[in-house]
Tab-separated table of C-alpha atoms in Angstrom:
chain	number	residue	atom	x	y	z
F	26	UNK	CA	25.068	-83.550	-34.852
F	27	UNK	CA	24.191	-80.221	-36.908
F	28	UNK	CA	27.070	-79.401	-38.741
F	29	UNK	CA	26.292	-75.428	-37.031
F	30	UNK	CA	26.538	-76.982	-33.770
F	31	UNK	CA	29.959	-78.619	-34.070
F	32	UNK	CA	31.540	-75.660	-35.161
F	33	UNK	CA	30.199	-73.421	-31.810
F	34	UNK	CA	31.185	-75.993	-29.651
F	35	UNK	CA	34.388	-76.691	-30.975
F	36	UNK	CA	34.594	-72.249	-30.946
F	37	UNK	CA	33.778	-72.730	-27.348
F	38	UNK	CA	36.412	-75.140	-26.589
F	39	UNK	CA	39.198	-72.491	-27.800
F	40	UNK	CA	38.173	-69.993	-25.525
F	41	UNK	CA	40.166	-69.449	-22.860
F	42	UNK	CA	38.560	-69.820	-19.593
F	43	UNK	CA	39.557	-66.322	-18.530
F	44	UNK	CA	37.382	-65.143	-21.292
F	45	UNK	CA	34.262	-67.763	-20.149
F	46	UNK	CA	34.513	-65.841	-16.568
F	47	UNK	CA	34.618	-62.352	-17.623
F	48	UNK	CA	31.501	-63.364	-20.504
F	49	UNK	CA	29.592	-65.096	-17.491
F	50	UNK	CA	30.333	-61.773	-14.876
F	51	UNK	CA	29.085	-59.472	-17.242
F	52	UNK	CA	25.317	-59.382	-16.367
F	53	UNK	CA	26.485	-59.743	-12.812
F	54	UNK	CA	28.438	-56.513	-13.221
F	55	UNK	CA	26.488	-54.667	-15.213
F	56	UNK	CA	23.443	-55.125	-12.252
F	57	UNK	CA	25.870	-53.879	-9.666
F	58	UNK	CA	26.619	-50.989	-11.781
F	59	UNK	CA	23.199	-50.061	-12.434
F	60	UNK	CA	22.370	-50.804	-8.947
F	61	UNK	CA	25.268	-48.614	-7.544
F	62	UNK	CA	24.307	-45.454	-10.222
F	63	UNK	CA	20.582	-45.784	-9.200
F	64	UNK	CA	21.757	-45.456	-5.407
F	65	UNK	CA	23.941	-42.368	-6.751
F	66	UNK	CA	21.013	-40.649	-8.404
F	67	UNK	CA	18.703	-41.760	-5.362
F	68	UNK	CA	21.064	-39.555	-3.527
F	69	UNK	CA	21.517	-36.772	-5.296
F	70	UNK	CA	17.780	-36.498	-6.415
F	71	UNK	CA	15.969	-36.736	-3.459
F	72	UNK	CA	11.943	-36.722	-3.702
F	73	UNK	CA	10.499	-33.675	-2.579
F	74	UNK	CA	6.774	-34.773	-1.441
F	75	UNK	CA	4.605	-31.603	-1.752
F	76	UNK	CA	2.203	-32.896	1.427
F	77	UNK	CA	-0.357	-30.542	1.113
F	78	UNK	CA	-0.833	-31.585	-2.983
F	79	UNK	CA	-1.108	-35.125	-1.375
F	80	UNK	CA	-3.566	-33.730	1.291
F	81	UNK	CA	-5.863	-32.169	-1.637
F	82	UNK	CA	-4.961	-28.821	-2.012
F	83	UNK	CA	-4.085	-27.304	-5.722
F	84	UNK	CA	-1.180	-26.343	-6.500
F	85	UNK	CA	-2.596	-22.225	-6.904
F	86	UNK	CA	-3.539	-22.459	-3.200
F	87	UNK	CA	-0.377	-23.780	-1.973
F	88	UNK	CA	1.534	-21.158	-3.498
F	89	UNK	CA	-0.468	-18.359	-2.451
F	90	UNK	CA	-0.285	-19.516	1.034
F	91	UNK	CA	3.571	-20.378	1.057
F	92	UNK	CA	3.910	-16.191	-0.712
F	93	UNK	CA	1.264	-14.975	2.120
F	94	UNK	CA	3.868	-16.531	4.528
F	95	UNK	CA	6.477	-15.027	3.464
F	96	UNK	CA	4.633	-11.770	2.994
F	97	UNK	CA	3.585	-11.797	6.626
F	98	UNK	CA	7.363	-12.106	8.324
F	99	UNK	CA	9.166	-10.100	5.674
F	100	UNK	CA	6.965	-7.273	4.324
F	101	UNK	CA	3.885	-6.425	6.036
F	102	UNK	CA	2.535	-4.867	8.854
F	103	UNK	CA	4.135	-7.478	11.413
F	104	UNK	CA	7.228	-8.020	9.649
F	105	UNK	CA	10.061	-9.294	11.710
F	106	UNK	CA	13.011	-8.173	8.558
F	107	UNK	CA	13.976	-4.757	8.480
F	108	UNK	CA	16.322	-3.090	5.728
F	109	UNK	CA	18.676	-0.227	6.282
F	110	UNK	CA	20.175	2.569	3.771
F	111	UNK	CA	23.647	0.978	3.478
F	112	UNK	CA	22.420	-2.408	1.937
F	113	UNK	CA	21.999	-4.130	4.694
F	114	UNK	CA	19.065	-5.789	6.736
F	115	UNK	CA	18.387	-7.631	9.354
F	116	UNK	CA	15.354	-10.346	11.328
F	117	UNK	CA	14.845	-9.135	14.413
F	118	UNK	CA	13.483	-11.113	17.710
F	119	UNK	CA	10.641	-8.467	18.466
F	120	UNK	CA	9.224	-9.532	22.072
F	121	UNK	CA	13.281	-9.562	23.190
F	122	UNK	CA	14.464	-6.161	20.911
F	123	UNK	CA	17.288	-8.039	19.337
F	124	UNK	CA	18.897	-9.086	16.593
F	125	UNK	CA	20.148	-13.033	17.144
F	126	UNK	CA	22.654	-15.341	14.612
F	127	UNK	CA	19.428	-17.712	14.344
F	128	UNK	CA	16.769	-15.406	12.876
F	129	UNK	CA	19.874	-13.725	10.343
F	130	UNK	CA	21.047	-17.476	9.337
F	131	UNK	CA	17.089	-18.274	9.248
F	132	UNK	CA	16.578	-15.503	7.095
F	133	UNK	CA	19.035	-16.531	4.880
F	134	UNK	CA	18.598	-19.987	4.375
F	135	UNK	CA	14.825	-18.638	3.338
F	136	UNK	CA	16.259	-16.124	1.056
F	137	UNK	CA	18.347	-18.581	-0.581
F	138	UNK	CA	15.526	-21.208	-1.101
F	139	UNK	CA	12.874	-18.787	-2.192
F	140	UNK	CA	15.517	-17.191	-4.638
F	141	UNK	CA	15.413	-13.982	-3.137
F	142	UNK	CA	19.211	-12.840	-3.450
F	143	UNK	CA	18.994	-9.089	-2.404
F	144	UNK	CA	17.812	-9.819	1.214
F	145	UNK	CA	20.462	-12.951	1.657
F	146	UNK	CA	22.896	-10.279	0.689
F	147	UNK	CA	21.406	-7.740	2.966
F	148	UNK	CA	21.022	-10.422	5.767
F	149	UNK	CA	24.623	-11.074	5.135
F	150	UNK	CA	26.242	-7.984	4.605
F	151	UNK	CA	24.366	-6.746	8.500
F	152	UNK	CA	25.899	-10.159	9.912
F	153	UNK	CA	28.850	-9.353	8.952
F	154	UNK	CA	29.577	-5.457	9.705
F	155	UNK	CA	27.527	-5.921	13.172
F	156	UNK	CA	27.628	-8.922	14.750
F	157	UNK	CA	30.810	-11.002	13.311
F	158	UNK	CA	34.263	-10.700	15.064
F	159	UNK	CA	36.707	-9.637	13.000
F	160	UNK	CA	40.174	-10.530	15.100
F	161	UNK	CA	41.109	-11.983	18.441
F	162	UNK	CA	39.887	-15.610	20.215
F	163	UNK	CA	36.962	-15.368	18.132
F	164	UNK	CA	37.660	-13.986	15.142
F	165	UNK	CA	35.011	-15.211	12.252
F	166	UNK	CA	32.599	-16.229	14.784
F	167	UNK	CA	29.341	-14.287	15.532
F	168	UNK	CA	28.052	-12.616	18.370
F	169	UNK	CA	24.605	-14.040	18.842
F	170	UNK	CA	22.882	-11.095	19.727
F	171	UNK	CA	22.753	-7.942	18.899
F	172	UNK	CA	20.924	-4.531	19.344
F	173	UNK	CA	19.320	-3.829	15.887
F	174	UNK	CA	19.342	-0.229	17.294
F	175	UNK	CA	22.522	1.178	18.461
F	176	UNK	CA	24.145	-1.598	16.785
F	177	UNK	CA	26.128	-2.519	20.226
F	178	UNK	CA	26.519	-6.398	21.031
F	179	UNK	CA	24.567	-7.787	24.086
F	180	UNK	CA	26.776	-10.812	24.275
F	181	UNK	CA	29.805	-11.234	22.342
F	182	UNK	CA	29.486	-15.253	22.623
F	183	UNK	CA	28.470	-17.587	19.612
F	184	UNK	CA	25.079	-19.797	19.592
F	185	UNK	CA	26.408	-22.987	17.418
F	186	UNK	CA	23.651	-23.178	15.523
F	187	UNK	CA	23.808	-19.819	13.835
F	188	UNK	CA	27.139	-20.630	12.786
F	189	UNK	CA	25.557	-23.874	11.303
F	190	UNK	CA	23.268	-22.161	9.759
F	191	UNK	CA	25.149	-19.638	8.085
F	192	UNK	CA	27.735	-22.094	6.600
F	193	UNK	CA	25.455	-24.285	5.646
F	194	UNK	CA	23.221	-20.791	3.320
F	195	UNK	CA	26.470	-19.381	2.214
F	196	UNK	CA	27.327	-22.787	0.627
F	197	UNK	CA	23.861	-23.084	-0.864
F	198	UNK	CA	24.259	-19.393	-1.946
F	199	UNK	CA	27.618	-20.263	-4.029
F	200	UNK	CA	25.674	-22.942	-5.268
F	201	UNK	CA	23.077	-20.925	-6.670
F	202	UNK	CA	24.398	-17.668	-7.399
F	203	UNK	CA	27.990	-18.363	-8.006
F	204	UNK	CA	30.591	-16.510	-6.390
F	205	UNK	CA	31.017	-12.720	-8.635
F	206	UNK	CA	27.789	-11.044	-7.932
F	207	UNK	CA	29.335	-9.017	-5.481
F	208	UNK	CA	29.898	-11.688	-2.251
F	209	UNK	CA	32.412	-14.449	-2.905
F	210	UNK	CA	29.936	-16.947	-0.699
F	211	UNK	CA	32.321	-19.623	-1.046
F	212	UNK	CA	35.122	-17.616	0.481
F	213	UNK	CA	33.108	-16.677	3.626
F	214	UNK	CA	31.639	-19.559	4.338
F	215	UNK	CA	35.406	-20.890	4.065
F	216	UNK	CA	36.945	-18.313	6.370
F	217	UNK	CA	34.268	-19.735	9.228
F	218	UNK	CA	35.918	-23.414	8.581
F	219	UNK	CA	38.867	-22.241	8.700
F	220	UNK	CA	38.674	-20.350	11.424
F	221	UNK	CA	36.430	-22.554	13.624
F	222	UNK	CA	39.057	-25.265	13.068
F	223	UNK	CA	42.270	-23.339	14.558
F	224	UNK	CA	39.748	-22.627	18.051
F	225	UNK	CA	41.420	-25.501	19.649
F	226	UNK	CA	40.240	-24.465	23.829
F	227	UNK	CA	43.075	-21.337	23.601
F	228	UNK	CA	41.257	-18.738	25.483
F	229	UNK	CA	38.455	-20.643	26.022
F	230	UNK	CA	37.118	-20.903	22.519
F	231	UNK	CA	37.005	-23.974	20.897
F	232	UNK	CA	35.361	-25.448	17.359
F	233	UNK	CA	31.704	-25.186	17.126
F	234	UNK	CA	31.683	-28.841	16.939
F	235	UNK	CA	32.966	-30.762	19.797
F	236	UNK	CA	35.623	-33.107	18.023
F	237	UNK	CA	36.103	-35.760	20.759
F	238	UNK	CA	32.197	-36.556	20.321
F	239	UNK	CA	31.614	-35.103	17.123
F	240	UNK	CA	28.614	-33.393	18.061
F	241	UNK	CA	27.693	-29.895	18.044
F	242	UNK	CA	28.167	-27.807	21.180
F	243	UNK	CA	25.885	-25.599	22.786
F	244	UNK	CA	28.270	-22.835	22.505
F	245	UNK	CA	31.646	-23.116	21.337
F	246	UNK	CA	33.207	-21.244	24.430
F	247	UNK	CA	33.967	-22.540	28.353
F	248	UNK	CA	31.501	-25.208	29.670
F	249	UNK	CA	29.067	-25.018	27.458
F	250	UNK	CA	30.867	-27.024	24.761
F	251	UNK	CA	30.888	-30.046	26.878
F	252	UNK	CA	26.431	-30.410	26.090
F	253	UNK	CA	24.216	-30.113	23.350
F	254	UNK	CA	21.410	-28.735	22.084
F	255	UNK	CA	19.281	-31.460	20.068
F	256	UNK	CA	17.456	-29.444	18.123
F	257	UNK	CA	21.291	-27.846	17.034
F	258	UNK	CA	21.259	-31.336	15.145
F	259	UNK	CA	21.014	-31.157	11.793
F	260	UNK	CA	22.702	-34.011	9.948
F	261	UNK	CA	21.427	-32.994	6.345
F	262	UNK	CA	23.975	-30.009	6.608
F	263	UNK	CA	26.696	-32.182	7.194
F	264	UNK	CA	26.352	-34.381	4.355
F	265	UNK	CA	26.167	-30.684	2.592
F	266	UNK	CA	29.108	-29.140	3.860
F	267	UNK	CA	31.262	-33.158	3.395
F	268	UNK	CA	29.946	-32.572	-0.460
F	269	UNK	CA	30.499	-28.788	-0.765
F	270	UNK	CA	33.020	-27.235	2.020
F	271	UNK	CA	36.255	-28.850	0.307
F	272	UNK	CA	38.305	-28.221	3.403
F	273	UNK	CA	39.586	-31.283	3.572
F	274	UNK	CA	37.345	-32.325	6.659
F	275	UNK	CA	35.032	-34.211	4.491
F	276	UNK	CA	35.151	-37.794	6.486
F	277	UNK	CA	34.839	-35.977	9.552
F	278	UNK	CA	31.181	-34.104	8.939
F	279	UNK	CA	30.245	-37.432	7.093
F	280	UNK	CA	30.830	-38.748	10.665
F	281	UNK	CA	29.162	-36.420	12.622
F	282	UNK	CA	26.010	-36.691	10.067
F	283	UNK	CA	26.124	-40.413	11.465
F	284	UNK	CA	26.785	-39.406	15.113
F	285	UNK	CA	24.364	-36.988	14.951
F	286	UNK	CA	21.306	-39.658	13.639
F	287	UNK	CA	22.558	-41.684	16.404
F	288	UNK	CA	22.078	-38.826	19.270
F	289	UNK	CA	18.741	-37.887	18.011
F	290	UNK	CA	17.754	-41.694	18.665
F	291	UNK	CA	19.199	-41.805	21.851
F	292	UNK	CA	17.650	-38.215	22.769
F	293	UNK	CA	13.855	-39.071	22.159
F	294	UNK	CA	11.885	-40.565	24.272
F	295	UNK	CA	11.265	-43.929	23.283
F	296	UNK	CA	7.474	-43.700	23.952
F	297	UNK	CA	6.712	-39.854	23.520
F	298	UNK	CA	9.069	-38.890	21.394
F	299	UNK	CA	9.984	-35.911	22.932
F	300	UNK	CA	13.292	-34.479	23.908
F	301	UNK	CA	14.678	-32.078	26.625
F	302	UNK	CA	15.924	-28.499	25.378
F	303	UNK	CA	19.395	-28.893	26.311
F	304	UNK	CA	21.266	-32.709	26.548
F	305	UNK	CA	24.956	-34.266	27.467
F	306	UNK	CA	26.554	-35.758	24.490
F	307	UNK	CA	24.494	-39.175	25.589
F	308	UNK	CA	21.127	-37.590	24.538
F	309	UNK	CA	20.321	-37.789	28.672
F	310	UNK	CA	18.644	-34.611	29.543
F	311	UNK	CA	21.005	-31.111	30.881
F	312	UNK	CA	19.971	-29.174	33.554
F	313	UNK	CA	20.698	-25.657	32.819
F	314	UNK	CA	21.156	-23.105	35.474
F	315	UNK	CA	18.284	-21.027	34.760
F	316	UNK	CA	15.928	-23.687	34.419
F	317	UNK	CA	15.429	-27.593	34.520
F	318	UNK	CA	15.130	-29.668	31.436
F	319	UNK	CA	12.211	-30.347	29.751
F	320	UNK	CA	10.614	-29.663	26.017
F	321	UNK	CA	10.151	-26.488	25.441
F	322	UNK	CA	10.774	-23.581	22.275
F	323	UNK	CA	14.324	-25.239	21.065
F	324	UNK	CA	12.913	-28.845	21.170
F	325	UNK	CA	9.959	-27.628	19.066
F	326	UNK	CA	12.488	-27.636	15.981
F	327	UNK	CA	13.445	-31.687	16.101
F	328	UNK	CA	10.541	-32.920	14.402
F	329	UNK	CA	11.593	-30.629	11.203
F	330	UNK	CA	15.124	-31.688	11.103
F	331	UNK	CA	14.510	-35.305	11.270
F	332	UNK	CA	12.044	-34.676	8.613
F	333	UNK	CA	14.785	-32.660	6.299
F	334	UNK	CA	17.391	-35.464	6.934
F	335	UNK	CA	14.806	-37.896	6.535
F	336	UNK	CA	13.576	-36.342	2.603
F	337	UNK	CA	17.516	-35.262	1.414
F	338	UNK	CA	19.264	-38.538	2.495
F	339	UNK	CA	17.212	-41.086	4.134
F	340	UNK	CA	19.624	-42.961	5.361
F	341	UNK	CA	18.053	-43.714	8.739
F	342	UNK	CA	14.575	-43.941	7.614
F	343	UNK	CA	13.354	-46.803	9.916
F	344	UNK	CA	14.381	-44.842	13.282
F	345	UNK	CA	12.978	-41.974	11.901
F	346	UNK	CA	9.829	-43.524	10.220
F	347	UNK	CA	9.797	-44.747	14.455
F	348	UNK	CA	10.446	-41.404	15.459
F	349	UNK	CA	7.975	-39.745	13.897
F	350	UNK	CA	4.376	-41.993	14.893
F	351	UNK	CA	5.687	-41.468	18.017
F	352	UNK	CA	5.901	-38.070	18.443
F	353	UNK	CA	2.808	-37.444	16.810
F	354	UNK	CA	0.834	-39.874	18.512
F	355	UNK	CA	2.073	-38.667	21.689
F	356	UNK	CA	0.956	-35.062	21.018
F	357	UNK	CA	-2.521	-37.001	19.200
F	358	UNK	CA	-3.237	-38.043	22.463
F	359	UNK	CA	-2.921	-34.959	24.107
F	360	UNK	CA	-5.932	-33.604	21.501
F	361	UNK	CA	-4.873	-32.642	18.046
F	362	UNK	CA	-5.997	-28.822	18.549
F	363	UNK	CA	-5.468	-28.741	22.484
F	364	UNK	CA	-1.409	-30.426	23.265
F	365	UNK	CA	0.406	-27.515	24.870
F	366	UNK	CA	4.095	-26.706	24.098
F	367	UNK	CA	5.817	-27.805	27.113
F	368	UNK	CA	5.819	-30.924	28.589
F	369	UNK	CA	8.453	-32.897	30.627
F	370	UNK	CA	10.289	-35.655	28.061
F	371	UNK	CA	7.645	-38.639	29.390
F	372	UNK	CA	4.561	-36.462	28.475
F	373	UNK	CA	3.947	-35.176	32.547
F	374	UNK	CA	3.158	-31.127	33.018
F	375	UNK	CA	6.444	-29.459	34.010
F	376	UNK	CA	6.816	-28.051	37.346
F	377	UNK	CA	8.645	-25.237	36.084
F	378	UNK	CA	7.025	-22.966	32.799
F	379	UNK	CA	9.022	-21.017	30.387
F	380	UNK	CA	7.722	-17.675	29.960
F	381	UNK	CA	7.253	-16.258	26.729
F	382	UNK	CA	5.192	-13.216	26.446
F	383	UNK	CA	3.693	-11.182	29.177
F	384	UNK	CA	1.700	-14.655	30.208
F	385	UNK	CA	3.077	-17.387	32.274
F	386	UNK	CA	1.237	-20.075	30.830
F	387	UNK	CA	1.350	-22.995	28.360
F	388	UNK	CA	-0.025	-22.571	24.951
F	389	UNK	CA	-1.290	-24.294	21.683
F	390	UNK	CA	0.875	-22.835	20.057
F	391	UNK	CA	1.745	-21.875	16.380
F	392	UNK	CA	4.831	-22.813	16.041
F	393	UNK	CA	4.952	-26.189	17.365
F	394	UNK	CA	1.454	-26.472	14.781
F	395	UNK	CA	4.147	-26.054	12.222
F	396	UNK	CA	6.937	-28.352	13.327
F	397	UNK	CA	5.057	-31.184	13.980
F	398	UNK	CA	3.183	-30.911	10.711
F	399	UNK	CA	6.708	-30.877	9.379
F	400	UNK	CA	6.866	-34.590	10.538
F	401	UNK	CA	4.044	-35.723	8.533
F	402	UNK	CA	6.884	-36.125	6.182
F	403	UNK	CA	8.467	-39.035	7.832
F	404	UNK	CA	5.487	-40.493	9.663
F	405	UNK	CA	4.061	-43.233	7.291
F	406	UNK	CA	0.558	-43.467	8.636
F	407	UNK	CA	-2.226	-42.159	6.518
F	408	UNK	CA	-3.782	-39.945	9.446
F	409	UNK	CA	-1.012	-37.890	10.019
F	410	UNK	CA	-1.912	-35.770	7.404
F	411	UNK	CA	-4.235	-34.386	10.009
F	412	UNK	CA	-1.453	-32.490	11.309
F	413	UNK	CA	-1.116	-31.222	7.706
F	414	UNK	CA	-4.360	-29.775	7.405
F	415	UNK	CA	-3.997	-28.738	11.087
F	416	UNK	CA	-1.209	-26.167	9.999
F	417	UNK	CA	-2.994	-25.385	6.541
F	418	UNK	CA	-5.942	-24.010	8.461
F	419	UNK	CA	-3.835	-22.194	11.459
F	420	UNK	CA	-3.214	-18.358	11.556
F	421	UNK	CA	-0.135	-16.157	12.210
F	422	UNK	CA	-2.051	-14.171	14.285
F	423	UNK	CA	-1.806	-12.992	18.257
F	424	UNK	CA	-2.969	-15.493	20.870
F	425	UNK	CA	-6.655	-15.240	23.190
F	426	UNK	CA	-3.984	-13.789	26.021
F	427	UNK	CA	-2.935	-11.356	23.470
F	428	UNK	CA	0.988	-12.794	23.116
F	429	UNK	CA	2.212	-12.889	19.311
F	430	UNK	CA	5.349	-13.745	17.939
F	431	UNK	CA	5.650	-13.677	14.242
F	432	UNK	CA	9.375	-14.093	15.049
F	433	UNK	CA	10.005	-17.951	16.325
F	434	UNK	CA	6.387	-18.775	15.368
F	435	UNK	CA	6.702	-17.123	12.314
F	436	UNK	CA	9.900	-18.531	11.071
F	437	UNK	CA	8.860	-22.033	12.318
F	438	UNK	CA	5.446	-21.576	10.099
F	439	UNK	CA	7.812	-20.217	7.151
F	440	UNK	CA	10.060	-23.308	7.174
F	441	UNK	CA	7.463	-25.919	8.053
F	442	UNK	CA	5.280	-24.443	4.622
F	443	UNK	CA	8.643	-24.921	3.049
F	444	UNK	CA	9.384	-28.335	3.712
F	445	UNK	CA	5.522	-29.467	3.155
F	446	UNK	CA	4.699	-27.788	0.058
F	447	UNK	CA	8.754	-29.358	-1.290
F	448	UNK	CA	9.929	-26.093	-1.585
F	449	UNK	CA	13.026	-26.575	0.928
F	450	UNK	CA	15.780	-28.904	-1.060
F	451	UNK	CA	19.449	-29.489	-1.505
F	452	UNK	CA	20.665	-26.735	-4.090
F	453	UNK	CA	23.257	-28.173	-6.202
F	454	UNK	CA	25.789	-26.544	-8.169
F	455	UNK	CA	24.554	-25.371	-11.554
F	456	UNK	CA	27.323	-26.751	-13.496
């Protein structure tokens, strides 16, 4: 034997076996590690497809069309955002002459992705002086609508999902801007935690999120937070508020992310896709008082929160992936320029119509163009970009009946260019 040899083996044979195990592991735990850190980074750097680059468009039209957008809603002619002398603005619902928590926290959650600080602050500052409480039952909550006029509140009760919304941009805001420009984000977007989690039911005013199913309610006050709104889901901002919020409730909006993914499955149809407006806790459709279930304007909005959830975390990409060929086949089949924006959950014409506009009647309209576009995202089949290009070529621009809404259609359009063009993402921390 090679004189070399004998030496390593008998080296070898003094090792002690401890050693030969944790020499033998190390490529074993090495791969884990790098497995486990490219999982981490998977996470925290999402991919943000720019859809319309994929669908052939340069990258000089898509910005021109995603500034024209914003143009439109917040600074021309048919602008929906107004600003007042005292530093303070607000988005108002124009066909309904009112100010609402979902057009302010949709304002701002533009105004923080588009980088545009002095109308978040404006947006903010207006939320704030006009339409949050600032003591009793519902103290840090937010009326949902509001005269933009004589300032006076037309309901003091809170819509969930402006509250969702504004946590969810103030944290973002922080994020971005830091917390000493003049609005401690962080802070306010705290004292809405913290306050939503002492509304235990005392005087009828609970948490915007119902604990016992983890889901968000309709409204956090009396009956209504016993149902659900899907389109209210939005497990992305979960996962945000579990990695940002540090209020201690971090397992619990982890959970509800999950829940939440869950619902949504159990809420669309599992041949059209489509879900009803309002839902129990089950995902089975809610009959409101004023008008039987059915999707119609709120539902319009599920496509593009699957489709956020589905770019930021993708962790329930093959129900999703499902989801979305679904849904768009469904409204495919209905003729990509001619599917209406109401339909009954298994694709039949609804008895009863939701007016919008001086026109009883059901539309092609804009801003379902814009969601379901949105879901091109998620939808893995080459000729869904179809529905790309379908939005690409549509106009914000008033209806053959003469109805126009750069509000809702509007802000649908605004966020739907957004999340297309990879211009609506996660915003981290600087540090």
């Amino acid at each position: 034997m090679d004189k070399n040899n004998i030496c390593k083996t008998q080296l070898w044979d003094k090792i002690p076996i401890m050693i030969w195990i944790y020499v033998l592991l190390i490529p074993v735990l090495l791969t884990g590690q790098n497995k486990n850190k490219a999982e981490k980074t998977n996470f925290k750097n999402p991919h943000y497809r720019n859809l319309f680059k994929e669908a052939g468009y340069s990258q000089a039209e898509i910005d021109k069309k995603l500034s024209k957008a914003y143009y439109d809603i917040f600074e021309g002619p048919n602008k929906v955002y107004f600003e007042e002398n005292d530093s303070t603005g607000y988005v108002s619902d124009i066909k309904n002459n009112d100010a609402r928590t979902e057009g302010m926290s949709y304002g701002m959650m533009v105004a923080v992705q588009l980088n545009k600080k002095d109308v978040f602050d404006r947006l903010w500052r207006w939320s704030v002086k006009y339409m949050q409480h600032q003591d009793g039952p519902r103290e840090a909550y937010f009326a949902w609508s509001v005269n933009p006029h004589t300032k006076k509140q037309n309901s003091p009760g809170s819509a969930s999902d402006g509250e969702l919304y504004y946590l969810t941009s103030l944290l973002f805001a922080s994020n971005k801007w830091g917390n000493e420009t003049g609005i401690n984000y962080y802070k306010e977007a705290r004292r809405i935690l913290d306050a939503m989690w002492k509304k235990d039911g005392s005087n009828n005013v609970y948490n915007i999120i119902n604990t016992e199913h983890k889901q968000i309610s309709f409204v956090p006050e009396g009956g209504g937070y016993n149902w659900t709104d899907p389109s209210y889901h939005v497990p992305a901002f979960y996962e945000i508020w579990a990695l940002y919020a540090k209020d201690g409730h971090e397992e619990f909006y982890k959970e509800c992310a999950e829940v939440s993914r869950d619902f949504l499955h159990k809420a669309c149809h599992p041949v059209t896709g489509l879900t009803s407006d309002y839902t129990e806790f089950s995902g089975e459709p809610h009959p409101a008082p004023w008008m039987p279930p059915a999707f119609r304007y709120d539902s319009w909005r599920v496509p593009m929160n699957i489709a956020m959830d589905y770019t930021w975390y993708g962790k329930d990409k093959k129900r999703q992936e499902e989801y979305a060929k679904r849904f768009q086949d469904f409204l495919r089949s209905k003729g990509l320029d001619s599917y209406v924006d109401q339909y009954n959950v298994d694709g039949s014409t609804p008895d009863f119509i939701l007016q919008a506009g001086p026109v009883k009647k059901l539309r092609h309209s804009f801003g379902l163009v814009s969601t379901a576009a949105a879901a091109s995202l998620v939808n893995q089949d080459q000729k869904s970009m179809d529905f790309v290009h379908a939005v690409w070529n549509a106009r914000l621009e008033p209806y053959s009946d003469g109805y126009f809404d750069p509000y809702y259609d509007g802000l649908m359009y605004l966020f739907s260019l957004m999340h297309l063009s990879g211009n609506y993402q996660i915003i981290t921390p600087k540090s």
